[in-house]
Amino acid sequence: MAGDEPLIKLMDVHKIYKLGEVKVHALRGVNLEVKKGEFVAIVGPSGSGKSTLLNMIGAMDRPTKGKVFIEGRDITNMSDKERAALRLHKIGFVFQQYYLIPWLPAIKSVEVPMMIAGVPPAERRKKAEALLREVGLGDRMYHRPSELSGGEQQRVAIARALANDPEILLADEPTGNLDTKTGAEIVALIRRLNEERGVTCVVVTHDLEVAAAAKRVLYLRDGRILPRAPPTMLGKEKALRPGEEGG
């Protein structure tokens, strides 16, 4: 990847889903560039295409039309095996649902991606411990999901997402199941990881307060990135225009 080349680039990306005889145009000609080390929030209401867009960036789905580049590589027509390797080593995912295995303690959950990547047991245990301390769970390493609060479970999920040192952290409504205070703590953690680790973060959310933590905010509606905040968002607390610095 050249020094001035964006880490993430989407060119005229469209996604059409077929539901029986009905076609749903989830993305309509999205163009997007994200530089290495950026923290970008993509804001939009339910059904605007946010999750679909994140799935394109994360190599979890393929566009109907257009191209997606990661580190200058066109991932659009990569094989499933190549895309799986990209997700394992280059991209970490955090979701609204925590997707923790119920019977595994936190430390084992964090070890899972490293185990898949072939990291030796002693090395992955040491790294999992360090990651859980980094997200504030040094005293909860051997607790199972049922013994953890929602915020703690999301911290485990974030530690797991960082297990293989990804270049990119993608978060889909990461505070959606959390109360306001806990959600703010999770957003602050993601911002700290962006600043201290330099990991590139892309967060999709419907919540303007979550978006305010990002350094750049984009607005998505009906599958299109808008040139400015839509009228329904203007005047709301902490509403930001695209490209405006967060707090």
Backbone as numpy.savetxt, mean C-alpha at the origin, in Angstrom:
# Nx Ny Nz CAx CAy CAz Cx Cy Cz
17.34 0.99 -13.29 16.50 2.18 -13.29 17.37 3.42 -13.29
17.17 4.33 -14.26 17.92 5.57 -14.31 17.60 6.43 -13.11
18.56 7.31 -12.76 18.42 8.09 -11.55 17.19 8.98 -11.51
16.76 9.48 -12.69 15.60 10.38 -12.73 14.31 9.67 -13.13
14.37 8.36 -13.26 13.19 7.61 -13.68 12.30 7.32 -12.47
10.97 7.48 -12.61 10.09 7.20 -11.47 10.15 5.73 -11.08
9.96 5.47 -9.79 9.92 4.09 -9.31 8.67 3.38 -9.81
7.55 4.13 -9.83 6.26 3.60 -10.30 5.77 4.49 -11.43
5.34 3.87 -12.51 4.80 4.64 -13.63 3.65 3.89 -14.28
2.53 4.56 -14.43 1.38 4.01 -15.13 1.10 4.88 -16.35
0.90 4.23 -17.50 0.65 4.95 -18.74 -0.68 4.52 -19.35
-1.64 5.44 -19.35 -2.95 5.23 -19.98 -3.57 3.89 -19.55
-3.62 3.67 -18.25 -4.12 2.39 -17.73 -5.65 2.38 -17.65
-6.22 1.38 -18.29 -7.65 1.12 -18.23 -7.86 -0.26 -17.63
-8.96 -0.41 -16.90 -9.35 -1.74 -16.42 -10.85 -1.88 -16.56
-11.25 -2.91 -17.31 -12.67 -3.20 -17.51 -12.96 -4.59 -16.97
-13.93 -4.66 -16.08 -14.40 -5.95 -15.56 -15.73 -6.29 -16.22
-15.92 -7.55 -16.53 -17.19 -8.01 -17.09 -17.98 -8.75 -16.03
-19.17 -8.26 -15.76 -20.08 -8.90 -14.82 -21.28 -9.37 -15.61
-21.20 -10.60 -16.13 -22.23 -11.08 -17.03 -22.19 -10.29 -18.32
-23.30 -9.63 -18.64 -23.36 -8.81 -19.86 -22.93 -7.37 -19.59
-22.67 -7.06 -18.34 -22.34 -5.68 -17.96 -20.83 -5.48 -17.90
-20.36 -4.36 -18.46 -18.95 -3.99 -18.37 -18.79 -2.87 -17.35
-17.86 -3.05 -16.42 -17.57 -2.03 -15.41 -16.19 -1.46 -15.72
-16.16 -0.17 -16.02 -14.90 0.51 -16.36 -14.30 1.06 -15.07
-13.46 0.27 -14.40 -12.94 0.65 -13.09 -11.86 1.72 -13.17
-11.02 1.66 -14.19 -9.98 2.68 -14.41 -10.09 3.17 -15.84
-9.93 4.50 -16.00 -10.14 5.12 -17.31 -8.95 6.01 -17.67
-7.92 5.42 -18.25 -6.79 6.21 -18.76 -5.95 6.85 -17.67
-5.61 6.09 -16.65 -4.82 6.63 -15.53 -3.35 6.76 -15.93
-2.81 7.96 -15.72 -1.38 8.22 -15.86 -0.86 8.65 -14.49
0.22 8.03 -14.06 0.71 8.28 -12.70 2.21 8.01 -12.64
2.93 8.89 -11.95 4.35 8.67 -11.66 4.59 8.90 -10.18
5.32 7.99 -9.56 5.70 8.11 -8.16 7.21 7.92 -8.07
7.88 8.89 -7.48 9.33 8.82 -7.36 9.74 7.99 -6.15
10.94 7.49 -6.20 11.49 6.72 -5.09 11.49 7.58 -3.83
10.98 7.03 -2.73 10.97 7.73 -1.45 9.76 8.60 -1.21
8.85 8.70 -2.16 7.65 9.52 -1.98 6.64 8.84 -1.05
5.77 9.66 -0.46 4.60 9.17 0.26 3.40 9.82 -0.40
2.65 9.02 -1.14 1.52 9.52 -1.93 0.22 8.93 -1.41
-0.78 9.78 -1.26 -2.12 9.31 -0.90 -3.03 9.49 -2.11
-3.87 8.48 -2.36 -4.86 8.55 -3.42 -6.23 8.50 -2.75
-6.99 9.58 -2.91 -8.26 9.76 -2.20 -9.43 9.62 -3.16
-10.45 8.94 -2.71 -11.66 8.84 -3.51 -12.73 8.08 -2.76
-13.99 8.24 -3.17 -15.09 7.53 -2.51 -15.08 6.06 -2.89
-15.91 5.28 -2.24 -16.06 3.87 -2.59 -16.49 3.75 -4.06
-15.89 2.81 -4.77 -16.24 2.62 -6.17 -15.50 3.52 -7.13
-14.55 4.32 -6.63 -13.83 5.24 -7.52 -12.70 4.57 -8.28
-12.32 3.35 -7.87 -11.23 2.65 -8.55 -9.94 2.60 -7.75
-9.98 3.02 -6.49 -8.75 3.10 -5.68 -8.08 1.74 -5.52
-8.85 0.76 -5.09 -8.26 -0.57 -4.86 -7.78 -1.20 -6.17
-8.54 -0.98 -7.24 -8.11 -1.49 -8.55 -6.78 -0.87 -8.94
-6.64 0.41 -8.72 -5.38 1.10 -9.04 -4.23 0.53 -8.23
-4.47 0.30 -6.94 -3.42 -0.27 -6.10 -3.05 -1.68 -6.57
-4.04 -2.44 -7.00 -3.77 -3.78 -7.52 -2.92 -3.75 -8.78
-3.07 -2.71 -9.59 -2.24 -2.56 -10.79 -0.79 -2.28 -10.39
-0.61 -1.36 -9.46 0.74 -1.02 -9.01 1.40 -2.23 -8.36
0.61 -3.00 -7.62 1.15 -4.13 -6.87 1.24 -5.43 -7.64
1.03 -5.39 -8.94 1.14 -6.58 -9.80 0.19 -7.69 -9.36
-0.96 -7.29 -8.80 -1.97 -8.27 -8.40 -3.05 -8.43 -9.47
-3.06 -7.51 -10.44 -4.01 -7.58 -11.53 -3.34 -6.94 -12.75
-3.90 -7.19 -13.92 -3.33 -6.67 -15.16 -4.31 -5.69 -15.80
-3.81 -4.62 -16.39 -4.71 -3.68 -17.05 -5.32 -4.27 -18.32
-6.52 -3.82 -18.65 -7.13 -4.17 -19.93 -6.38 -3.48 -21.07
-5.91 -2.27 -20.78 -5.15 -1.49 -21.75 -4.17 -0.62 -20.97
-3.02 -0.32 -21.57 -2.03 0.53 -20.92 -0.88 -0.27 -20.34
0.06 0.44 -19.71 1.26 -0.21 -19.20 1.57 0.24 -17.78
2.17 -0.67 -17.01 2.61 -0.39 -15.64 4.10 -0.71 -15.56
4.87 0.25 -15.04 6.31 0.06 -14.90 6.70 0.15 -13.42
7.55 -0.76 -12.98 8.16 -0.71 -11.65 9.67 -0.74 -11.84
10.35 0.26 -11.30 11.81 0.39 -11.48 12.20 0.36 -12.96
11.36 0.96 -13.80 11.67 1.02 -15.22 11.33 -0.23 -16.00
10.87 -1.26 -15.34 10.53 -2.53 -16.01 9.02 -2.59 -16.26
8.67 -2.92 -17.48 7.26 -3.09 -17.84 6.77 -4.41 -17.25
5.89 -4.32 -16.25 5.40 -5.54 -15.59 4.10 -6.04 -16.19
3.57 -5.31 -17.18 2.24 -5.61 -17.70 2.13 -7.03 -18.22
3.13 -7.47 -18.97 3.06 -8.79 -19.59 4.04 -9.79 -18.96
4.50 -9.49 -17.76 5.33 -10.46 -17.04 4.54 -11.75 -16.82
5.26 -12.85 -16.71 4.61 -14.12 -16.37 4.11 -14.06 -14.93
3.21 -14.95 -14.59 2.71 -15.01 -13.21 3.85 -15.26 -12.23
4.81 -16.08 -12.62 5.95 -16.38 -11.75 6.79 -15.13 -11.52
7.03 -14.36 -12.57 7.81 -13.12 -12.43 7.08 -12.11 -11.56
5.77 -12.02 -11.73 4.98 -11.08 -10.94 4.96 -11.49 -9.47
4.88 -12.78 -9.21 4.92 -13.27 -7.83 6.25 -12.93 -7.17
7.35 -13.08 -7.92 8.68 -12.75 -7.39 8.79 -11.25 -7.11
8.21 -10.44 -7.99 8.21 -8.99 -7.79 7.47 -8.63 -6.51
6.31 -9.23 -6.30 5.53 -8.95 -5.09 6.28 -9.41 -3.84
6.95 -10.52 -3.93 7.64 -11.08 -2.76 8.81 -10.22 -2.33
9.55 -9.68 -3.30 10.81 -9.01 -2.98 10.76 -7.49 -3.06
9.83 -6.94 -3.82 9.86 -5.50 -4.08 8.69 -4.73 -3.49
7.59 -5.43 -3.16 6.36 -4.74 -2.77 5.80 -5.34 -1.49
5.49 -4.47 -0.53 4.81 -4.89 0.69 3.38 -4.39 0.68
2.46 -5.21 1.18 1.04 -4.88 1.15 0.47 -4.79 2.57
-0.36 -3.76 2.78 -1.13 -3.62 4.02 -2.57 -3.37 3.61
-3.50 -4.11 4.23 -4.90 -4.03 3.85 -5.76 -3.57 5.02
-7.02 -3.24 4.71 -7.98 -2.90 5.77 -8.19 -4.09 6.69
-8.34 -5.28 6.11 -8.37 -6.51 6.89 -6.92 -6.94 7.12
-6.62 -7.46 8.28 -5.21 -7.69 8.62 -4.66 -8.98 8.01
-5.52 -9.92 7.73 -5.12 -11.19 7.11 -3.99 -11.89 7.86
-4.12 -11.95 9.18 -3.17 -12.70 9.99 -3.69 -14.12 10.18
-2.80 -15.09 10.18 -3.19 -16.48 10.40 -3.54 -16.65 11.88
-4.78 -17.05 12.20 -5.27 -17.01 13.59 -4.40 -17.74 14.60
-3.80 -18.86 14.21 -3.06 -19.66 15.20 -1.58 -19.32 15.28
-1.12 -18.36 14.48 0.29 -18.00 14.51 0.54 -16.80 15.41
1.55 -16.86 16.28 1.93 -15.67 17.03 2.51 -14.62 16.09
2.56 -13.39 16.55 2.98 -12.27 15.71 4.32 -12.53 15.03
5.27 -13.05 15.78 6.61 -13.23 15.22 6.60 -14.23 14.07
5.77 -15.26 14.16 5.67 -16.24 13.08 5.00 -15.62 11.85
4.01 -14.78 12.07 3.36 -14.10 10.94 4.36 -13.26 10.16
5.22 -12.56 10.88 6.22 -11.71 10.22 7.25 -12.56 9.48
7.50 -13.75 9.98 8.48 -14.63 9.35 7.98 -15.25 8.04
6.67 -15.32 7.84 6.13 -16.06 6.69 6.71 -15.59 5.35
6.72 -14.28 5.03 7.29 -13.88 3.73 8.77 -14.24 3.59
9.50 -14.17 4.69 10.92 -14.53 4.64 11.09 -16.03 4.42
10.21 -16.81 5.02 10.26 -18.26 4.82 10.02 -18.59 3.34
9.05 -17.92 2.74 8.76 -18.13 1.31 9.96 -17.73 0.46
10.67 -16.68 0.90 11.83 -16.18 0.14 13.09 -17.01 0.39
13.01 -17.99 1.29 14.15 -18.86 1.54 15.17 -18.34 2.53
14.76 -17.39 3.38 15.67 -16.86 4.40 15.86 -17.92 5.49
17.10 -18.18 5.92 17.35 -19.20 6.95 16.62 -18.89 8.26
16.21 -19.91 9.02 15.40 -19.72 10.23 15.98 -18.73 11.23
17.26 -18.84 11.56 17.84 -17.95 12.57 17.82 -16.50 12.10
18.10 -16.30 10.83 18.12 -14.94 10.27 16.73 -14.33 10.26
15.74 -15.13 9.86 14.39 -14.56 9.81 13.82 -14.31 11.20
14.18 -15.13 12.18 13.72 -14.88 13.55 14.31 -13.57 14.07
15.59 -13.36 13.83 16.25 -12.13 14.29 15.63 -10.90 13.63
15.36 -11.01 12.34 14.78 -9.88 11.62 13.34 -9.63 12.05
12.57 -10.68 12.27 11.19 -10.52 12.71 11.13 -9.82 14.07
12.03 -10.19 14.95 12.09 -9.53 16.26 12.38 -8.04 16.09
13.34 -7.71 15.23 13.69 -6.31 15.02 12.53 -5.53 14.41
11.81 -6.13 13.48 10.68 -5.46 12.85 9.55 -5.21 13.84
9.27 -6.18 14.68 8.20 -6.00 15.66 8.57 -4.94 16.69
9.84 -4.86 17.04 10.26 -3.76 17.92 10.09 -2.42 17.20
10.41 -2.40 15.91 10.34 -1.16 15.13 8.91 -0.63 15.06
7.93 -1.52 15.02 6.53 -1.07 14.94 5.88 -0.97 16.32
6.67 -1.10 17.37 6.16 -0.89 18.72 5.55 -2.10 19.39
5.93 -3.31 18.95 5.35 -4.53 19.52 6.42 -5.45 20.10
7.46 -4.85 20.65 8.53 -5.66 21.23 8.08 -6.55 22.36
6.98 -6.18 23.02 6.48 -6.98 24.15 5.27 -7.84 23.77
4.96 -7.92 22.47 3.78 -8.68 22.03 4.13 -9.72 20.97
5.39 -10.08 20.88 5.86 -10.93 19.78 5.21 -12.30 19.73
4.85 -12.83 20.89 4.34 -14.21 20.93 2.84 -14.27 21.18
2.16 -13.13 20.95 0.71 -13.08 21.07 0.06 -13.42 19.73
-1.03 -14.18 19.79 -1.80 -14.50 18.59 -2.78 -13.37 18.27
-3.33 -13.33 17.07 -4.24 -12.25 16.69 -5.38 -12.02 17.68
-5.95 -13.11 18.22 -7.06 -12.97 19.16 -6.65 -12.28 20.46
-5.36 -12.21 20.71 -4.84 -11.57 21.92 -4.35 -10.15 21.66
-4.55 -9.67 20.45 -4.08 -8.34 20.06 -5.25 -7.44 19.69
-5.10 -6.15 19.94 -6.11 -5.18 19.52 -6.03 -5.00 18.00
-7.03 -4.31 17.44 -7.01 -4.05 16.01 -5.77 -3.29 15.57
-5.40 -2.27 16.35 -4.21 -1.50 16.02 -2.95 -2.33 16.08
-2.88 -3.22 17.07 -1.71 -4.10 17.19 -1.65 -5.09 16.04
-2.81 -5.60 15.63 -2.82 -6.51 14.48 -2.35 -5.80 13.21
-2.75 -4.55 13.05 -2.30 -3.82 11.87 -0.80 -3.55 11.93
-0.26 -3.35 13.11 1.19 -3.19 13.25 1.93 -4.47 12.86
1.37 -5.61 13.25 1.95 -6.89 12.82 1.92 -6.99 11.30
0.80 -6.60 10.71 0.67 -6.65 9.25 1.69 -5.74 8.57
1.96 -4.59 9.16 2.96 -3.68 8.60 4.35 -4.28 8.71
4.66 -4.86 9.87 5.96 -5.52 10.04 6.12 -6.65 9.02
5.06 -7.41 8.82 5.10 -8.50 7.82 5.34 -7.94 6.42
4.71 -6.81 6.11 4.88 -6.20 4.79 6.32 -5.77 4.54
7.05 -5.48 5.61 8.43 -5.00 5.49 9.45 -6.13 5.56
8.98 -7.36 5.71 9.88 -8.49 6.01 10.99 -8.68 4.99
10.70 -8.49 3.72 11.70 -8.71 2.68 12.28 -7.40 2.13
12.23 -6.35 2.96 12.80 -5.03 2.61 12.29 -4.53 1.26
10.99 -4.36 1.10 10.45 -3.92 -0.19 10.82 -2.47 -0.49
10.87 -2.15 -1.77 11.06 -0.77 -2.20 9.76 0.02 -2.03
8.64 -0.70 -2.12 7.32 -0.06 -2.17 6.42 -0.65 -1.10
5.71 0.22 -0.36 4.69 -0.21 0.59 3.35 0.32 0.10
2.42 -0.59 -0.17 1.08 -0.24 -0.63 0.09 -0.51 0.49
-0.75 0.48 0.79 -1.72 0.34 1.88 -3.11 0.68 1.37
-4.04 -0.26 1.50 -5.41 -0.10 1.03 -6.32 0.12 2.23
-6.74 1.37 2.45 -7.59 1.73 3.59 -7.04 1.15 4.89
-5.79 1.46 5.24 -5.16 0.80 6.40 -5.78 1.15 7.74
-6.59 2.21 7.79 -7.23 2.59 9.06 -8.73 2.30 9.05
-9.21 1.62 8.03 -10.66 1.44 7.85 -11.35 0.73 8.98
-10.66 -0.16 9.69 -11.27 -0.92 10.79 -10.87 -0.39 12.16
-10.27 0.80 12.20 -9.72 1.30 13.45 -10.43 2.57 13.90
-10.42 2.81 15.22 -10.96 4.07 15.72 -10.02 5.21 15.34
-10.48 6.44 15.53 -9.75 7.61 15.05 -8.34 7.69 15.65
-8.23 7.50 16.95 -6.93 7.61 17.62 -5.96 6.53 17.13
-6.43 5.30 17.08 -5.57 4.20 16.64 -5.20 4.36 15.17
-6.17 4.81 14.37 -5.89 5.05 12.96 -4.81 6.09 12.76
-4.87 7.16 13.56 -3.84 8.21 13.47 -2.46 7.66 13.83
-2.42 6.75 14.79 -1.14 6.14 15.18 -0.58 5.28 14.05
-1.45 4.56 13.35 -1.00 3.72 12.23 -0.49 4.59 11.09
-1.19 5.67 10.80 -0.74 6.58 9.73 0.60 7.21 10.10
0.75 7.59 11.37 2.03 8.16 11.82 3.15 7.14 11.68
2.85 5.88 11.95 3.85 4.82 11.80 4.26 4.68 10.33
3.30 4.68 9.43 3.62 4.57 8.00 4.47 5.75 7.55
4.12 6.94 8.03 4.91 8.11 7.65 6.33 8.01 8.21
6.47 7.54 9.42 7.81 7.38 10.01 8.64 6.38 9.22
8.03 5.29 8.80 8.75 4.29 8.01 9.18 4.89 6.67
8.33 5.72 6.10 8.68 6.40 4.85 9.89 7.32 5.06
9.87 8.07 6.15 10.94 9.03 6.40 12.24 8.36 6.83
12.15 7.35 7.69 13.35 6.74 8.24 13.93 5.65 7.35
13.08 4.88 6.72 13.54 3.79 5.86 13.70 4.21 4.41
12.98 5.27 4.03 12.99 5.68 2.63 12.11 4.82 1.74
11.26 3.98 2.35 10.37 3.13 1.56 9.31 4.00 0.90
9.05 3.76 -0.36 8.05 4.51 -1.11 6.66 4.02 -0.70
5.80 4.94 -0.27 4.48 4.56 0.25 3.37 5.12 -0.63
2.43 4.25 -0.98 1.22 4.67 -1.67 0.04 4.17 -0.85
-0.77 5.10 -0.36 -1.92 4.77 0.48 -3.19 5.20 -0.24
-4.16 4.30 -0.35 -5.46 4.70 -0.87 -6.44 4.77 0.29
-7.28 5.81 0.27 -8.16 6.06 1.40 -9.33 6.94 0.95
-10.42 6.88 1.70 -11.51 7.82 1.49 -11.44 8.93 2.54
-10.47 8.83 3.46 -10.39 9.69 4.64 -9.36 10.80 4.41
-9.82 12.04 4.38 -8.92 13.17 4.14 -7.90 13.34 5.26
-8.25 12.96 6.47 -7.30 13.10 7.57 -6.14 12.12 7.41
-6.43 10.94 6.90 -5.36 9.99 6.59 -4.49 10.55 5.48
-5.13 11.08 4.44 -4.39 11.61 3.29 -3.50 12.78 3.67
-3.90 13.54 4.70 -3.13 14.71 5.10 -1.73 14.37 5.58
-1.48 13.12 5.95 -0.14 12.72 6.40 0.81 12.54 5.23
0.29 12.39 4.02 1.13 12.15 2.85 1.79 13.44 2.38
2.82 13.28 1.57 3.51 14.44 1.01 2.88 14.90 -0.30
2.10 14.02 -0.92 1.40 14.37 -2.16 0.06 13.65 -2.16
-0.98 14.37 -2.56 -2.33 13.81 -2.55 -2.92 13.89 -3.96
-3.47 12.76 -4.41 -4.15 12.70 -5.70 -5.61 12.32 -5.46
-6.49 12.76 -6.36 -7.91 12.49 -6.21 -8.40 11.62 -7.36
-9.14 10.58 -7.01 -9.64 9.63 -8.00 -11.16 9.62 -7.95
-11.77 9.71 -9.10 -13.23 9.61 -9.18 -13.61 8.95 -10.50
-14.48 7.97 -10.42 -14.96 7.26 -11.62 -13.80 6.75 -12.47
-12.74 6.29 -11.79 -11.62 5.68 -12.50 -10.65 6.65 -13.12
-10.79 7.94 -12.83 -9.90 8.95 -13.39 -9.22 9.75 -12.28
-7.94 10.08 -12.48 -7.27 10.99 -11.56 -7.65 12.41 -11.96
-8.14 13.18 -11.00 -8.63 14.52 -11.27 -7.51 15.55 -11.17
-7.62 16.66 -11.92 -6.59 17.71 -11.85 -6.64 18.50 -10.55
-7.77 18.40 -9.83 -7.89 19.12 -8.55 -8.94 18.40 -7.70
-9.03 18.82 -6.44 -10.03 18.21 -5.55 -11.43 18.48 -6.09
-12.31 17.47 -6.07 -13.69 17.68 -6.54 -14.43 18.62 -5.60
-15.48 19.29 -6.09 -16.22 20.25 -5.26 -16.73 19.66 -3.95
-17.07 18.39 -3.94 -17.60 17.78 -2.72 -16.54 17.70 -1.62
-15.26 17.81 -1.99 -14.20 17.74 -0.99 -13.67 19.12 -0.61
-13.86 20.10 -1.46 -13.34 21.43 -1.17 -13.96 21.98 0.10
-13.13 22.61 0.92 -13.62 23.21 2.15 -13.64 22.28 3.33
-13.45 20.97 3.08 -13.42 20.05 4.21 -12.10 20.17 4.95
-12.13 19.82 6.21 -10.94 19.90 7.04 -9.81 19.08 6.44
-8.65 19.72 6.30 -7.42 19.09 5.83 -7.49 18.65 4.37
-8.47 19.13 3.61 -8.49 18.79 2.18 -7.28 19.42 1.51
-6.63 18.66 0.66 -5.42 19.11 0.00 -5.61 19.05 -1.50
-4.97 19.96 -2.20 -4.96 19.89 -3.65 -3.86 18.94 -4.10
-3.99 18.37 -5.31 -2.96 17.45 -5.78 -1.59 18.09 -5.76
-0.61 17.35 -5.24 0.75 17.83 -5.20 1.07 18.68 -3.99
0.05 19.10 -3.24 0.28 19.94 -2.07 0.90 19.13 -0.96
1.80 19.73 -0.22 2.47 19.03 0.87 1.50 18.73 2.00
1.63 17.54 2.55 0.86 17.21 3.74 1.48 17.85 4.96
0.83 17.61 6.13 1.31 18.22 7.36 2.51 17.52 7.90
